[in-house]
Amino acid sequence: MKKLQNYVSGRWITGDGDGQLLIDAVTGDPIFAATTKGLDFAEAVRYGREVGNPALRRLTFHERGRMLKALALHLMAVKEKFYQLSYHSGATRADSWIDIEGGIGNLFANASLRRKFPDLPYCTDGEPVGLSKGGTFMGHHLLVPKEGVAVHINAYNFPIWGMLEKCAVNWLAGVPAIVKPASVTAYLTEAVVQEIIASGILPQGALQLLCGSAGDLLEHVTAQDVVTFTGSKATGLMLKGNRRILEESVPFNMEADSLNCIVLGRDVTPDMPEWDLFIKEVRKEMTVKAGQKCTAIRRIFVPEDKLEDVAKALGQSLAQTLIGNPHNDKVRMGALASTGQRDEVRHNVQKLLASSRIAYGSLDSVEVLEADARKGAFLSPLLLLNEQPLRSEDVHEIECFGPVSTLMPYRDLPEAVLLAKRGKGSLCCSVVTADDRLATEFVIGAATHHGRILVLNRDCAKESTGHGSPLPLLVHGGPGRAGGGEEMGGVRGVKHYMQRVAVQGSPTTITALTGSYQPKGKTVEDEKHPFRKYFEELQVGDALTTHKRTVTEADIVNFANVSWDHFYAHTDHTSLEGTLFEKPVAHGYFILSAAAGLFVDAKKGPVLLNYGLEECRFLKPVYAGSTIGVQLTVKEKLPQDPRDENDIPKGIVKWLVEVFDETGEHVAIATILTMVRKKGIE
Ligand code: NDP
């Protein structure tokens, strides 16, 4: 039997012994063996920390992001081999798409996320904090990549997505990974890691793979490492309580069992589009991946007077699901990952049957296409019905990790909220309603117990990503029973692999540290106008103090005419009583335009265009007779990647624009963006 390979300390290594036999979920035939016996786990952690970590942490966010993009493109080009292998896990092609292309999509999304970070190996977190009256002392928060490894212990249901959704984030943060997939489907993770390593895109030590037992891996982690776990509550709790994890204060992110639910709004009737959306969403969540999704709907709550109609409609819908060999493209639901898992699901359904009955499906028999139901891990979708959800505990406690969901009635919205929360913390829930007041009441009521809430109706259904899809830019995780962890979530996710430190000092020091100009920091003015400097020549803190201009009544009248903005405060002397203004006030946008007139250098040069405005405040009224001047300072520089070889090399420069009046007080402050050419090409 072919043994899966482990990739440790920069080498492919075969574990000792026979290992665990991995079985084809459809045929029941043995296909691979997995063993990590004989591996030196301490050495793996050391290698990640000493080789992978320094290589990644010295790259900037932008370099790491481009690396993720290259990797995503590479894996997309070879994805077909993963699809073929994925049939062994019982997955249909549509199921595999979630695992394979969903996983690669995470690499793409995190690659693009680099633009939210500076072109530095580290970044700031939140706003600067002024700490003194004179403005010479301030604070800021910095995030630096941790100096360890991310250890990912993953579940069997998403062997590819599970690795890539986590690694995309730790790589962008500048931290290497050691991945331990669940053994049952580790052959898919191994195939992807083979491709990743062969591509040579990642630096040495950025990724290691263990196919088989985790051995004593956790005995070697420290506070600079991060451990993530996805799987059963029992294993998760055992690992979270590991002495080493506790003693070393190792960050531990857990995602475990989750009794996710869906609620049908009281407003929805069978003739509304929301009714069909509800039925379709439930069927999809029960049958996609044969219900083996951490986000799948386990509990269905409907108004009590609709219980019968929903049961009937769901039964009819589930009856259309063709089950069998996923190689046949008519098949809509394949096998579970192993017969062991199927038996576990049956066992848990038996427990639920103490308070529920089967409304659709059979525990003992299932009709399958082009497969042998006795050898493969097949199970019929099972819709259970529990008419006393407030009196039952088990239905809110027991996760049947397969195509199983329980239908239950509720009386009114507060009861629906209460029932949703009986899951004691879930990854996600959905409410299907056309009534936004009802949606608001439900969401605010249920939010404390959920990681993500989908409000589904006719307006968003066509483009909705669905109840069950965790998204790279949104938080994935849930409180309480769901493990209390958070993964992904865009910029938020990256922070899980970084250390936050509060730094205090002068604005000039903080400018130097952060690469972002801090007000009252030192500026540099020279003979050359900053608009005549190329992107590389401009330095954060480069500044220009402009000449001045006295605002006249004619300016205000002319601007009102040009812009058609005849708001009374600018044009009507008689309406100012009881307002904040003494005289007609200059338009804020005039002040900004006048500022541009003062600071631009008009002649053609490296500045290509005005890219927009980020922050803008009008702080003090400007009347005719006031004299304004501007200080323009380079605040931040963001290099841009050329789209193709014909693209002009360029970057975005953020400028702090401070407009003062004759008293020296700020009248307006803004951050404007320009696109600036890089040197060498005229
Ligand atoms: P497990 O908790 O058994 O396994 C999850 C991961 O932990 C696997 O990689 C497993 O490796 C590893 N593991 C197990 N024991 C140890 C240990 N002592 N030290 C280190 N790592 C260990 O979950 P399963 O994948 O077997 O799934 C079982 C149940 O978990 C499902 O039926 C379902 O109820 C739930 N589950 C929940 C998910 C969720 O996100 N909500 C996702 C997947 C499963 P190995 O495979 O080698 O044992």
PDB file of C-alpha atoms in Angstrom, residues 41-177:
ATOM      1  CA  PHE A  41       8.486  16.587  15.745  1.00  0.00           C
ATOM      2  CA  ALA A  42      10.787  18.798  17.813  1.00  0.00           C
ATOM      3  CA  GLU A  43      13.007  19.192  14.763  1.00  0.00           C
ATOM      4  CA  ALA A  44       9.985  20.062  12.582  1.00  0.00           C
ATOM      5  CA  VAL A  45       8.979  22.887  14.920  1.00  0.00           C
ATOM      6  CA  ARG A  46      12.596  24.104  15.157  1.00  0.00           C
ATOM      7  CA  TYR A  47      12.961  24.072  11.374  1.00  0.00           C
ATOM      8  CA  GLY A  48       9.765  26.053  10.882  1.00  0.00           C
ATOM      9  CA  ARG A  49      10.800  28.556  13.514  1.00  0.00           C
ATOM     10  CA  GLU A  50      14.446  28.961  12.470  1.00  0.00           C
ATOM     11  CA  VAL A  51      14.264  28.524   8.689  1.00  0.00           C
ATOM     12  CA  GLY A  52      10.695  29.262   7.555  1.00  0.00           C
ATOM     13  CA  ASN A  53       9.925  32.094   9.934  1.00  0.00           C
ATOM     14  CA  PRO A  54      12.909  34.392   9.182  1.00  0.00           C
ATOM     15  CA  ALA A  55      12.402  33.884   5.443  1.00  0.00           C
ATOM     16  CA  LEU A  56       8.742  34.910   5.611  1.00  0.00           C
ATOM     17  CA  ARG A  57       8.973  37.661   8.195  1.00  0.00           C
ATOM     18  CA  ARG A  58      11.539  39.614   6.214  1.00  0.00           C
ATOM     19  CA  LEU A  59       9.186  39.827   3.224  1.00  0.00           C
ATOM     20  CA  THR A  60       6.745  42.725   3.137  1.00  0.00           C
ATOM     21  CA  PHE A  61       2.975  42.180   3.110  1.00  0.00           C
ATOM     22  CA  HIS A  62       3.002  43.055  -0.579  1.00  0.00           C
ATOM     23  CA  GLU A  63       5.697  40.478  -1.361  1.00  0.00           C
ATOM     24  CA  ARG A  64       3.868  37.828   0.632  1.00  0.00           C
ATOM     25  CA  GLY A  65       0.612  38.730  -1.121  1.00  0.00           C
ATOM     26  CA  ARG A  66       2.215  38.384  -4.552  1.00  0.00           C
ATOM     27  CA  MET A  67       3.588  35.000  -3.444  1.00  0.00           C
ATOM     28  CA  LEU A  68       0.051  33.882  -2.534  1.00  0.00           C
ATOM     29  CA  LYS A  69      -1.223  35.003  -5.915  1.00  0.00           C
ATOM     30  CA  ALA A  70       1.513  33.071  -7.741  1.00  0.00           C
ATOM     31  CA  LEU A  71       0.672  29.999  -5.671  1.00  0.00           C
ATOM     32  CA  ALA A  72      -3.050  30.339  -6.367  1.00  0.00           C
ATOM     33  CA  LEU A  73      -2.433  30.612 -10.102  1.00  0.00           C
ATOM     34  CA  HIS A  74      -0.176  27.575 -10.006  1.00  0.00           C
ATOM     35  CA  LEU A  75      -2.669  25.424  -8.098  1.00  0.00           C
ATOM     36  CA  MET A  76      -5.511  26.485 -10.408  1.00  0.00           C
ATOM     37  CA  ALA A  77      -3.469  25.282 -13.370  1.00  0.00           C
ATOM     38  CA  VAL A  78      -3.102  21.780 -11.884  1.00  0.00           C
ATOM     39  CA  LYS A  79      -6.456  21.533 -10.072  1.00  0.00           C
ATOM     40  CA  GLU A  80      -7.797  18.664 -12.207  1.00  0.00           C
ATOM     41  CA  LYS A  81      -5.588  16.097 -10.491  1.00  0.00           C
ATOM     42  CA  PHE A  82      -7.102  17.104  -7.135  1.00  0.00           C
ATOM     43  CA  TYR A  83     -10.621  16.666  -8.523  1.00  0.00           C
ATOM     44  CA  GLN A  84      -9.806  13.113  -9.636  1.00  0.00           C
ATOM     45  CA  LEU A  85      -8.351  12.209  -6.264  1.00  0.00           C
ATOM     46  CA  SER A  86     -11.250  13.813  -4.420  1.00  0.00           C
ATOM     47  CA  TYR A  87     -13.727  11.187  -5.731  1.00  0.00           C
ATOM     48  CA  HIS A  88     -12.096   8.744  -3.277  1.00  0.00           C
ATOM     49  CA  SER A  89     -13.506  10.847  -0.412  1.00  0.00           C
ATOM     50  CA  GLY A  90     -17.082  10.301  -1.641  1.00  0.00           C
ATOM     51  CA  ALA A  91     -17.361  13.913  -2.833  1.00  0.00           C
ATOM     52  CA  THR A  92     -19.209  14.895  -6.004  1.00  0.00           C
ATOM     53  CA  ARG A  93     -17.520  17.358  -8.343  1.00  0.00           C
ATOM     54  CA  ALA A  94     -19.617  20.173  -6.865  1.00  0.00           C
ATOM     55  CA  ASP A  95     -18.536  19.131  -3.338  1.00  0.00           C
ATOM     56  CA  SER A  96     -14.910  19.052  -4.439  1.00  0.00           C
ATOM     57  CA  TRP A  97     -15.208  22.518  -5.935  1.00  0.00           C
ATOM     58  CA  ILE A  98     -15.796  23.898  -2.435  1.00  0.00           C
ATOM     59  CA  ASP A  99     -12.730  22.132  -1.121  1.00  0.00           C
ATOM     60  CA  ILE A 100     -10.392  22.734  -4.061  1.00  0.00           C
ATOM     61  CA  GLU A 101     -11.384  26.009  -5.679  1.00  0.00           C
ATOM     62  CA  GLY A 102     -12.805  27.374  -2.442  1.00  0.00           C
ATOM     63  CA  GLY A 103      -9.379  26.769  -0.909  1.00  0.00           C
ATOM     64  CA  ILE A 104      -7.509  28.328  -3.822  1.00  0.00           C
ATOM     65  CA  GLY A 105      -9.976  31.250  -3.690  1.00  0.00           C
ATOM     66  CA  ASN A 106      -8.730  31.928  -0.186  1.00  0.00           C
ATOM     67  CA  LEU A 107      -5.205  32.332  -1.524  1.00  0.00           C
ATOM     68  CA  PHE A 108      -6.461  34.816  -4.121  1.00  0.00           C
ATOM     69  CA  ALA A 109      -8.502  36.763  -1.566  1.00  0.00           C
ATOM     70  CA  ASN A 110      -5.585  37.040   0.838  1.00  0.00           C
ATOM     71  CA  ALA A 111      -3.262  37.980  -2.013  1.00  0.00           C
ATOM     72  CA  SER A 112      -5.524  40.959  -2.761  1.00  0.00           C
ATOM     73  CA  LEU A 113      -5.725  41.771   0.923  1.00  0.00           C
ATOM     74  CA  ARG A 114      -2.068  42.877   0.768  1.00  0.00           C
ATOM     75  CA  ARG A 115      -3.324  46.254  -0.452  1.00  0.00           C
ATOM     76  CA  LYS A 116      -4.854  46.876   2.956  1.00  0.00           C
ATOM     77  CA  PHE A 117      -1.373  46.688   4.461  1.00  0.00           C
ATOM     78  CA  PRO A 118       1.742  48.817   4.043  1.00  0.00           C
ATOM     79  CA  ASP A 119       4.661  47.601   1.949  1.00  0.00           C
ATOM     80  CA  LEU A 120       6.468  46.658   5.148  1.00  0.00           C
ATOM     81  CA  PRO A 121       6.929  43.360   7.044  1.00  0.00           C
ATOM     82  CA  TYR A 122       4.756  44.709   9.875  1.00  0.00           C
ATOM     83  CA  CYS A 123       1.887  47.165  10.268  1.00  0.00           C
ATOM     84  CA  THR A 124       0.023  49.449  12.629  1.00  0.00           C
ATOM     85  CA  ASP A 125      -3.208  48.535  14.353  1.00  0.00           C
ATOM     86  CA  GLY A 126      -5.919  51.136  14.840  1.00  0.00           C
ATOM     87  CA  GLU A 127      -5.547  54.874  15.283  1.00  0.00           C
ATOM     88  CA  PRO A 128      -2.592  56.824  16.698  1.00  0.00           C
ATOM     89  CA  VAL A 129      -3.124  58.115  20.227  1.00  0.00           C
ATOM     90  CA  GLY A 130      -2.061  61.609  21.291  1.00  0.00           C
ATOM     91  CA  LEU A 131      -0.559  61.511  24.782  1.00  0.00           C
ATOM     92  CA  SER A 132       0.525  65.095  25.419  1.00  0.00           C
ATOM     93  CA  LYS A 133      -0.765  68.661  25.207  1.00  0.00           C
ATOM     94  CA  GLY A 134       2.206  69.883  23.206  1.00  0.00           C
ATOM     95  CA  GLY A 135       1.958  67.059  20.689  1.00  0.00           C
ATOM     96  CA  THR A 136       5.540  65.844  21.208  1.00  0.00           C
ATOM     97  CA  PHE A 137       4.575  62.503  22.812  1.00  0.00           C
ATOM     98  CA  MET A 138       2.226  59.916  21.334  1.00  0.00           C
ATOM     99  CA  GLY A 139       1.422  56.218  21.131  1.00  0.00           C
ATOM    100  CA  HIS A 140       0.475  53.718  18.435  1.00  0.00           C
ATOM    101  CA  HIS A 141      -0.024  49.976  18.201  1.00  0.00           C
ATOM    102  CA  LEU A 142       2.265  47.887  16.017  1.00  0.00           C
ATOM    103  CA  LEU A 143       1.683  44.325  14.828  1.00  0.00           C
ATOM    104  CA  VAL A 144       4.761  42.214  14.093  1.00  0.00           C
ATOM    105  CA  PRO A 145       4.753  38.589  12.816  1.00  0.00           C
ATOM    106  CA  LYS A 146       5.120  36.101  15.641  1.00  0.00           C
ATOM    107  CA  GLU A 147       8.475  34.325  15.688  1.00  0.00           C
ATOM    108  CA  GLY A 148       7.086  30.794  15.673  1.00  0.00           C
ATOM    109  CA  VAL A 149       5.019  28.463  13.502  1.00  0.00           C
ATOM    110  CA  ALA A 150       1.301  28.030  12.920  1.00  0.00           C
ATOM    111  CA  VAL A 151       0.366  24.448  13.773  1.00  0.00           C
ATOM    112  CA  HIS A 152      -2.889  23.501  12.059  1.00  0.00           C
ATOM    113  CA  ILE A 153      -4.681  20.337  13.168  1.00  0.00           C
ATOM    114  CA  ASN A 154      -7.469  19.957  10.659  1.00  0.00           C
ATOM    115  CA  ALA A 155     -10.705  18.055  10.108  1.00  0.00           C
ATOM    116  CA  TYR A 156     -11.317  15.384   7.496  1.00  0.00           C
ATOM    117  CA  ASN A 157     -14.173  17.120   5.672  1.00  0.00           C
ATOM    118  CA  PHE A 158     -12.136  19.829   3.901  1.00  0.00           C
ATOM    119  CA  PRO A 159      -8.604  18.472   3.433  1.00  0.00           C
ATOM    120  CA  ILE A 160      -7.629  21.221   0.943  1.00  0.00           C
ATOM    121  CA  TRP A 161      -9.750  24.226   1.926  1.00  0.00           C
ATOM    122  CA  GLY A 162      -8.991  23.487   5.576  1.00  0.00           C
ATOM    123  CA  MET A 163      -5.273  23.851   4.915  1.00  0.00           C
ATOM    124  CA  LEU A 164      -5.399  26.774   2.484  1.00  0.00           C
ATOM    125  CA  GLU A 165      -7.911  28.957   4.364  1.00  0.00           C
ATOM    126  CA  LYS A 166      -5.619  28.870   7.380  1.00  0.00           C
ATOM    127  CA  CYS A 167      -2.227  28.969   5.638  1.00  0.00           C
ATOM    128  CA  ALA A 168      -3.187  31.855   3.337  1.00  0.00           C
ATOM    129  CA  VAL A 169      -3.633  33.935   6.470  1.00  0.00           C
ATOM    130  CA  ASN A 170      -0.520  32.862   8.390  1.00  0.00           C
ATOM    131  CA  TRP A 171       1.642  33.282   5.271  1.00  0.00           C
ATOM    132  CA  LEU A 172       0.307  36.782   4.661  1.00  0.00           C
ATOM    133  CA  ALA A 173       1.098  37.528   8.308  1.00  0.00           C
ATOM    134  CA  GLY A 174       4.683  36.277   7.796  1.00  0.00           C
ATOM    135  CA  VAL A 175       4.478  33.011   9.755  1.00  0.00           C
ATOM    136  CA  PRO A 176       5.201  29.471   8.454  1.00  0.00           C
ATOM    137  CA  ALA A 177       2.876  26.486   8.937  1.00  0.00           C
TER     138      ALA A 177
END
